[in-house]
mmCIF file of C-alpha atoms and ligand atoms in Angstrom:
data_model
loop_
_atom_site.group_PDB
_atom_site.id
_atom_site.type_symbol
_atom_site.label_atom_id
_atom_site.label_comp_id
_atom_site.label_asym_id
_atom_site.label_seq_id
_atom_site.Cartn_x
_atom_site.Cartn_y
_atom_site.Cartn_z
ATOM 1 C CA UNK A 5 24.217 -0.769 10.346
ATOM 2 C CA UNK A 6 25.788 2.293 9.670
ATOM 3 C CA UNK A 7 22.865 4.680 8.998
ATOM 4 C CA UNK A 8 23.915 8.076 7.877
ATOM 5 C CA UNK A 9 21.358 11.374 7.024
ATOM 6 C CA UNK A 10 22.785 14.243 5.163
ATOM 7 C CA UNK A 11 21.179 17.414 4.060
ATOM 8 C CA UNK A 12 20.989 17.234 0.853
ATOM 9 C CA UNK A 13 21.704 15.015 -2.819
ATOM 10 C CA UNK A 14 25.228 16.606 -3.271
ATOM 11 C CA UNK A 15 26.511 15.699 0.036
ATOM 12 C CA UNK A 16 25.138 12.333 -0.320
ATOM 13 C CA UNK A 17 26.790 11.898 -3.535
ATOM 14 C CA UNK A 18 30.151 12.832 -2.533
ATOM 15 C CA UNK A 19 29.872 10.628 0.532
ATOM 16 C CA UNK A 20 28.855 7.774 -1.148
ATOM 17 C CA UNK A 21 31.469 8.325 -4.073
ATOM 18 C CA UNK A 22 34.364 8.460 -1.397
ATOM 19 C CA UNK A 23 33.104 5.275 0.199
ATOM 20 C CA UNK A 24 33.255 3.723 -3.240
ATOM 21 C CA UNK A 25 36.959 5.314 -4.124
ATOM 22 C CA UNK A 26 38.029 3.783 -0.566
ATOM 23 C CA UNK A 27 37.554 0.279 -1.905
ATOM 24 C CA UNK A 28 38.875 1.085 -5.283
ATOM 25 C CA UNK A 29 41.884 2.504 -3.805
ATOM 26 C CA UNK A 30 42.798 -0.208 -1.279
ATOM 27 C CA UNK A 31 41.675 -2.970 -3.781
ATOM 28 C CA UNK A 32 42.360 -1.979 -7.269
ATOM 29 C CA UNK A 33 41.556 -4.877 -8.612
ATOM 30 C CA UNK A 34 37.969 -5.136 -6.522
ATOM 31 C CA UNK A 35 34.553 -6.365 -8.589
ATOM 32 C CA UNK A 36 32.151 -3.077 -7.781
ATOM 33 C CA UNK A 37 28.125 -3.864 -7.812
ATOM 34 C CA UNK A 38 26.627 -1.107 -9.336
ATOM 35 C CA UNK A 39 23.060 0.028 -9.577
ATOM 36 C CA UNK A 40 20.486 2.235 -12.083
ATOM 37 C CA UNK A 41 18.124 4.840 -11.255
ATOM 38 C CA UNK A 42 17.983 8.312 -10.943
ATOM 39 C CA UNK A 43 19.798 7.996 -7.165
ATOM 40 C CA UNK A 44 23.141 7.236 -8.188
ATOM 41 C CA UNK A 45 23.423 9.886 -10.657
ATOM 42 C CA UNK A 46 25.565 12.305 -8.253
ATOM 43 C CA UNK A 47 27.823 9.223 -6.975
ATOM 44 C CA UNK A 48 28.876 8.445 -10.542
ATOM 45 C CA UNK A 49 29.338 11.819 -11.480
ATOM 46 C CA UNK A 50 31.678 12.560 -8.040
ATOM 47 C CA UNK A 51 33.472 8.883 -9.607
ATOM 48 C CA UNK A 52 34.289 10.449 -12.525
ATOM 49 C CA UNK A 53 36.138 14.041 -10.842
ATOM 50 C CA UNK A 54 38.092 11.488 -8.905
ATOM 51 C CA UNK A 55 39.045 9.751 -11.788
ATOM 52 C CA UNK A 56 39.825 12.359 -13.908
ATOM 53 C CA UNK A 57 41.845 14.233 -11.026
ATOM 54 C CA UNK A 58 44.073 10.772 -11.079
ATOM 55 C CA UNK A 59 42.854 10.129 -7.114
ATOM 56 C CA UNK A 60 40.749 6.503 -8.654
ATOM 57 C CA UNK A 61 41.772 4.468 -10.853
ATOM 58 C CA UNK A 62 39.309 2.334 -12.215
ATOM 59 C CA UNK A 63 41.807 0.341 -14.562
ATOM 60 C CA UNK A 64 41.614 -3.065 -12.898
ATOM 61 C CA UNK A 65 37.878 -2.859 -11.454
ATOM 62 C CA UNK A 66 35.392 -5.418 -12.594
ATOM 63 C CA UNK A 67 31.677 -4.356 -12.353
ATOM 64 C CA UNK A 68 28.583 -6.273 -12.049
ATOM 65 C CA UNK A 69 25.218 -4.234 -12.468
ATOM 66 C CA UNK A 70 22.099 -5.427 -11.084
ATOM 67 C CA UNK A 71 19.601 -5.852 -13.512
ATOM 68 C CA UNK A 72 18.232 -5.262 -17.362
ATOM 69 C CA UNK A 73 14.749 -5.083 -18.762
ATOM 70 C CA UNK A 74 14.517 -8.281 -20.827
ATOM 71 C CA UNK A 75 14.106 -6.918 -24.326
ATOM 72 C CA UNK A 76 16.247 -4.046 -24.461
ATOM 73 C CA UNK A 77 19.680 -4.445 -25.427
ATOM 74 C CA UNK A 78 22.511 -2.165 -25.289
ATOM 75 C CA UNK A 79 21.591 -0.004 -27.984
ATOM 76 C CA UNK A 80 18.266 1.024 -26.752
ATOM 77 C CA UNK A 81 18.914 4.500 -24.489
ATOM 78 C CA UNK A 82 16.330 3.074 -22.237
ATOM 79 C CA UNK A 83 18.177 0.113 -21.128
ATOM 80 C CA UNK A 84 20.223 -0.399 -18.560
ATOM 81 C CA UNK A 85 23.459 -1.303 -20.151
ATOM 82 C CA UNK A 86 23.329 2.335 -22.016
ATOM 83 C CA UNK A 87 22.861 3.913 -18.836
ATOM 84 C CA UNK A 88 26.034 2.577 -17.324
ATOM 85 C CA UNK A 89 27.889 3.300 -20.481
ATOM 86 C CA UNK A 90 26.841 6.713 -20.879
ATOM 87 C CA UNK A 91 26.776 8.267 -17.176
ATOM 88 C CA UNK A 92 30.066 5.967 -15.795
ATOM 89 C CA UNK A 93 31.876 3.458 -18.149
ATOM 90 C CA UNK A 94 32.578 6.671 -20.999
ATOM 91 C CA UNK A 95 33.864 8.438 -18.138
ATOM 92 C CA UNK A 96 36.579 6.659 -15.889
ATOM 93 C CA UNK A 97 39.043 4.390 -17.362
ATOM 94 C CA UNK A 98 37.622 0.930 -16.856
ATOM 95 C CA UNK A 99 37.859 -1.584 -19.105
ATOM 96 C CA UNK A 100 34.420 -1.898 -20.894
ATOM 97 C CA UNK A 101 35.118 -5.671 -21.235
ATOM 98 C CA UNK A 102 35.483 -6.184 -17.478
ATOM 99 C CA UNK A 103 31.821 -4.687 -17.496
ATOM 100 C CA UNK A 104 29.054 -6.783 -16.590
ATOM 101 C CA UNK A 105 25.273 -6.658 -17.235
ATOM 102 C CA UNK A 106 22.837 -8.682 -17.165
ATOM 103 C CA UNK A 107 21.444 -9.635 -21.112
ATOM 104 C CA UNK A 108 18.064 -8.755 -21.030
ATOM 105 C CA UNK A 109 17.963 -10.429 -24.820
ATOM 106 C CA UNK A 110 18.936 -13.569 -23.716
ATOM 107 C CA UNK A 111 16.540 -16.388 -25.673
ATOM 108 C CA UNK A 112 16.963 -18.358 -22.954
ATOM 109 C CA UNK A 113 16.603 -15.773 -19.395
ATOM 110 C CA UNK A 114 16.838 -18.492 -16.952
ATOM 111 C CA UNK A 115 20.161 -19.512 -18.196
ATOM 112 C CA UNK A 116 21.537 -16.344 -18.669
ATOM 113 C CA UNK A 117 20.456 -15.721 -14.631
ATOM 114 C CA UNK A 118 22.723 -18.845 -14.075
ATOM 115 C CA UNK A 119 25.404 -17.506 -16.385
ATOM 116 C CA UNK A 120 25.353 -14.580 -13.800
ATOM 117 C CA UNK A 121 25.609 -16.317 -11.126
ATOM 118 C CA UNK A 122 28.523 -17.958 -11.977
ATOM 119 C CA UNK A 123 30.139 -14.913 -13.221
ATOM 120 C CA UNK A 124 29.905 -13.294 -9.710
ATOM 121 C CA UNK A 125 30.840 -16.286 -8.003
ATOM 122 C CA UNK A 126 33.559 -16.651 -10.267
ATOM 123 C CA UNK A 127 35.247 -13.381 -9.750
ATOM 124 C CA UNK A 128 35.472 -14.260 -5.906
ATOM 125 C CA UNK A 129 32.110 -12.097 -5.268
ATOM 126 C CA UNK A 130 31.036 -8.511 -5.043
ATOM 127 C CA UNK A 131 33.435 -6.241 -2.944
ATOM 128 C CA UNK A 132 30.538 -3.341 -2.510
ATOM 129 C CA UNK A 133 27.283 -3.718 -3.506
ATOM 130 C CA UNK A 134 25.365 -0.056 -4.466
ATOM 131 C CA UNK A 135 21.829 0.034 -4.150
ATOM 132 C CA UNK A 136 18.987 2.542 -4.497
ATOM 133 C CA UNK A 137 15.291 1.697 -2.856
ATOM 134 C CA UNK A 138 12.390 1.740 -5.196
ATOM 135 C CA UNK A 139 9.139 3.282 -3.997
ATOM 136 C CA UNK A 140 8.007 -0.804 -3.106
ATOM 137 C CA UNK A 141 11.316 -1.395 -1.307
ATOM 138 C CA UNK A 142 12.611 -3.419 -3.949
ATOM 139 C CA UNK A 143 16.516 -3.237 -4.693
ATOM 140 C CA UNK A 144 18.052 -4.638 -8.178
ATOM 141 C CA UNK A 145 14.242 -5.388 -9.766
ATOM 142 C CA UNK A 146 13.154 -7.573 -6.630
ATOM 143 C CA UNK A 147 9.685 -6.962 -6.246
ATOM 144 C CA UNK A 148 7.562 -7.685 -2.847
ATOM 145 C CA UNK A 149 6.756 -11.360 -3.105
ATOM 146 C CA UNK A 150 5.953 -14.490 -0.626
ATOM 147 C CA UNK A 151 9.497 -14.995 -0.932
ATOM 148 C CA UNK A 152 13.078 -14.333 -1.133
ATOM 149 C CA UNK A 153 14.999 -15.284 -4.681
ATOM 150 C CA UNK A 154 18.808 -16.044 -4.411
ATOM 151 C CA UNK A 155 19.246 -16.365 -7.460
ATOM 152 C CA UNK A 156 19.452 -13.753 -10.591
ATOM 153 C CA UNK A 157 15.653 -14.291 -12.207
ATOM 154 C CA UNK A 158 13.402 -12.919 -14.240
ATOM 155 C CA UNK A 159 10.592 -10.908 -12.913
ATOM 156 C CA UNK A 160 7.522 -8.937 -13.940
ATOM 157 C CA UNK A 161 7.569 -5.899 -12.593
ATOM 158 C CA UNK A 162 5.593 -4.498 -9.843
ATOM 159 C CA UNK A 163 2.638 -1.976 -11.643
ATOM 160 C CA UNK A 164 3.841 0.634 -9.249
ATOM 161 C CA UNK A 165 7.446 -0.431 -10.572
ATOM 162 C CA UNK A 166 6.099 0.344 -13.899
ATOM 163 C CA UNK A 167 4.511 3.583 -12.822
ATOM 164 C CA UNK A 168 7.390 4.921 -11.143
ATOM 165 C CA UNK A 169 9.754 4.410 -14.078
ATOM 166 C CA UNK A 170 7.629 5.565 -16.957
ATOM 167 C CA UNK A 171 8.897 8.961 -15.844
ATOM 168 C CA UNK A 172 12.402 7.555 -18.072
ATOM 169 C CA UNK A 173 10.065 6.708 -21.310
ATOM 170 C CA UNK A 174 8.047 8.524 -23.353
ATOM 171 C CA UNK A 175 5.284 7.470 -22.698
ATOM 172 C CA UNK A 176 3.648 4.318 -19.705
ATOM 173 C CA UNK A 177 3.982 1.634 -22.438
ATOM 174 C CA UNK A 178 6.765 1.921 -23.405
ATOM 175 C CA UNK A 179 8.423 0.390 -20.013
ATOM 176 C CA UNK A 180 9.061 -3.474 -20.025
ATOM 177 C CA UNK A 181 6.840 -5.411 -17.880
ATOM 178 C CA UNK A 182 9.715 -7.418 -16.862
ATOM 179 C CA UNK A 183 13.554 -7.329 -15.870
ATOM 180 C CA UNK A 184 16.245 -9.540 -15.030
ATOM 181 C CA UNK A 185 17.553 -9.297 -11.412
ATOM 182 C CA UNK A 186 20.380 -10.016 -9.581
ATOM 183 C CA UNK A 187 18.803 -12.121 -6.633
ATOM 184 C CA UNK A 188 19.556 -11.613 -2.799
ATOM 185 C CA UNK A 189 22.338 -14.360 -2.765
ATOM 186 C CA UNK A 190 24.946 -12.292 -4.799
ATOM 187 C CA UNK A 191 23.731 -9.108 -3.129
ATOM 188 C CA UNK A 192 23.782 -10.508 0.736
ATOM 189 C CA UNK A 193 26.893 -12.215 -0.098
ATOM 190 C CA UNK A 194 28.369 -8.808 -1.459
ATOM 191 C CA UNK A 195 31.305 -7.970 1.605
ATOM 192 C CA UNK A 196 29.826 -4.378 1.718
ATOM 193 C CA UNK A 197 26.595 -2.927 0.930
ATOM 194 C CA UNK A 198 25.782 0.553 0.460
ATOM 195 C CA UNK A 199 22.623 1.176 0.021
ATOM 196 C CA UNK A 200 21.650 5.310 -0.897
ATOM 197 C CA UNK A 201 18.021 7.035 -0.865
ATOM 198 C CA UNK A 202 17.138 10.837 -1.612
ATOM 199 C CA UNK A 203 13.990 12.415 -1.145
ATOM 200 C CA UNK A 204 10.743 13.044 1.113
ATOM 201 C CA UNK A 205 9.049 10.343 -1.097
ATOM 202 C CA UNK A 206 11.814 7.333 0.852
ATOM 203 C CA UNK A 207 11.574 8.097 3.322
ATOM 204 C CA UNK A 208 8.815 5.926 4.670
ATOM 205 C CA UNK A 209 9.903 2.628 2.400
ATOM 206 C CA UNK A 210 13.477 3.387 4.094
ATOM 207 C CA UNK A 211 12.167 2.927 7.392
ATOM 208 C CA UNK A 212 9.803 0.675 7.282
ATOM 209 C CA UNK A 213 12.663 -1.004 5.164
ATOM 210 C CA UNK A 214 15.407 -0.808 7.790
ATOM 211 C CA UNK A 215 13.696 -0.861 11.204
ATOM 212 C CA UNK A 216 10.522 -2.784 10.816
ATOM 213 C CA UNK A 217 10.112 -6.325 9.985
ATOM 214 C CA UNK A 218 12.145 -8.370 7.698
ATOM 215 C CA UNK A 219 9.847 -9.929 5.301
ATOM 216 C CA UNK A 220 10.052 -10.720 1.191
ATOM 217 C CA UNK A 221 6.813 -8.186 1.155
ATOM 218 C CA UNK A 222 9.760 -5.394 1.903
ATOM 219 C CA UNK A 223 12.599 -6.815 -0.337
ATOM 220 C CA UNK A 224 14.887 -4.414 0.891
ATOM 221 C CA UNK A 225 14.200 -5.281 4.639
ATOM 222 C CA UNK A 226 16.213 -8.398 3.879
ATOM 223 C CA UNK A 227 19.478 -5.694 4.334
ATOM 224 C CA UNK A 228 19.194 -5.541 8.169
ATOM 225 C CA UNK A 229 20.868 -8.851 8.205
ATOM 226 C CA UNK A 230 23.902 -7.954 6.488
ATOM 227 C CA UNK A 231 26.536 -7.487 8.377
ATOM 228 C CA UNK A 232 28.291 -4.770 6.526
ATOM 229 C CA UNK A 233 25.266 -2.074 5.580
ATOM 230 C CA UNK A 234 25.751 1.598 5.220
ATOM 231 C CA UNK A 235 22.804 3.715 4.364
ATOM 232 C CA UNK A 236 23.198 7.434 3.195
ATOM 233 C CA UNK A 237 19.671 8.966 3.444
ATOM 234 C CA UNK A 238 19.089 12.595 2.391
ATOM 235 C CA UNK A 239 15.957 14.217 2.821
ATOM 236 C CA UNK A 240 16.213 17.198 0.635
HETATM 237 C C1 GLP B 11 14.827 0.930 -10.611
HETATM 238 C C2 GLP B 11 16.083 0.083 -10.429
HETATM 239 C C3 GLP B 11 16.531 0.034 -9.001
HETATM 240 C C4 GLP B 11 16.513 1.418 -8.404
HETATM 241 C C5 GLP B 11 15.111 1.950 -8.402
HETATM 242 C C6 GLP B 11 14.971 3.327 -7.753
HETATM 243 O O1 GLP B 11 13.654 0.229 -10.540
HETATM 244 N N1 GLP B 11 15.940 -1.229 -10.911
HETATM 245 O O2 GLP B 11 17.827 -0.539 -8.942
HETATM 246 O O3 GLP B 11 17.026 1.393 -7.102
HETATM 247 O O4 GLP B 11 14.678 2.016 -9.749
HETATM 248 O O5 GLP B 11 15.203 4.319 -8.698
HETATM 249 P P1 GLP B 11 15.522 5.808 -8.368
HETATM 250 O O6 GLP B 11 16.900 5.848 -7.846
HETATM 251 O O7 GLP B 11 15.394 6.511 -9.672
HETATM 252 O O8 GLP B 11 14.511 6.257 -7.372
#
């Protein structure tokens, strides 16, 4: 593992950005996992001065996000799909049909998980995988459980889940109580992961997540046996 602590959310973001442009650049035509949540803000924002200084090109990138809530479609600004539009997709010059999400809509969710599946496995895999942590040590949307999912699911969400991200909704309700989630098979399988945290508040989950035991009651503790992890962790 490749552990790195910075001082603060700026140099985090540029870090992680230039790992990001690094694969871009020596594999234009690379599929990028990409993640929600306040963390990755910064990253896409240092994406999208690269791009528009001409140093990535995003042209011939294929994305794969990690999860949706199930009933929110792209429309709604709370949903996923929205987010990726408005703080990255707008911005860089990918093509928003090589774009993927998962369809939180989907009548039939267990399907649409197998759709996704197929989708990653059919574009040769994930190339880098970004993650944040949530407060549980879930990454995508999976929640501590008795076990490990492979594959992309549906999943109620973790109260605490629901908790954190009210702060994104007007009001607690408002949040779905479920998602759908990339599962740790396309995520493990990913040929680099890079997995980002900010704030006092992670820094227990991180640890706990990265040195103590692995165990489907810390999703994210799952990451120690990849064999290509880089963590950025800033305190500040
Ligand atoms: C959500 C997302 C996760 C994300 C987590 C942490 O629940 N599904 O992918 O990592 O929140 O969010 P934040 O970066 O805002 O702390």
């Amino acid at each position: 593992m490749n552990y790195i602590v910075v001082e603060n959310y700026e140099q985090l973001s540029r870090k992680a950005a230039n790992l990001i442009a690094a694969v871009v650049v020596t594999k234009p035509n690379c599929v990028l996992g990409l993640a929600t949540g306040s963390s990755p803000l910064g990253t896409y924002a240092e994406l999208i001065k690269k791009c528009e200084a001409g140093d990535v090109d995003f042209s011939a990138v294929t994305s794969v996000n990690l999860d949706e809530y199930v009933g929110l479609d792209g429309t709604n600004d709370q949903s996923y799909r929205y987010f990726m539009d408005t703080n990255l997709f707008s911005k860089v010059n990918i093509d928003h049909s090589k774009t993927h999400v998962p369809n939180g809509c989907a009548a039939d969710l267990a399907a649409e998980g197998a759709r996704y599946d197929e989708l990653i496995r059919s574009l040769g895999g994930i190339d880098l995988q970004l993650l944040g942590i949530g407060l549980d040590g879930h990454i995508g949307f999976n929640e501590p459980d008795d076990c490990f999912t492979a594959a992309t699911h549906e999943v109620e969400l973790d109260p605490s889940t629901i908790e954190a991200n009210a702060r994104f909704f007007e009001k607690k309700e408002d949040v779905p109580t479920s998602a759908i989630t990339m599962g740790m098979m396309s995520i493990m399988q990913a040929k680099k992961v890079l997995l980002i945290a900010n704030g006092a508040k992670k820094k227990e989950i991180l640890e706990k997540s990265l040195f103590g035991p692995i165990t489907p009651a810390v999703p994210a503790s799952i990451l120690q046996l990849h064999p290509d992890l880089t963590v950025i962790f800033s305190e500040n």
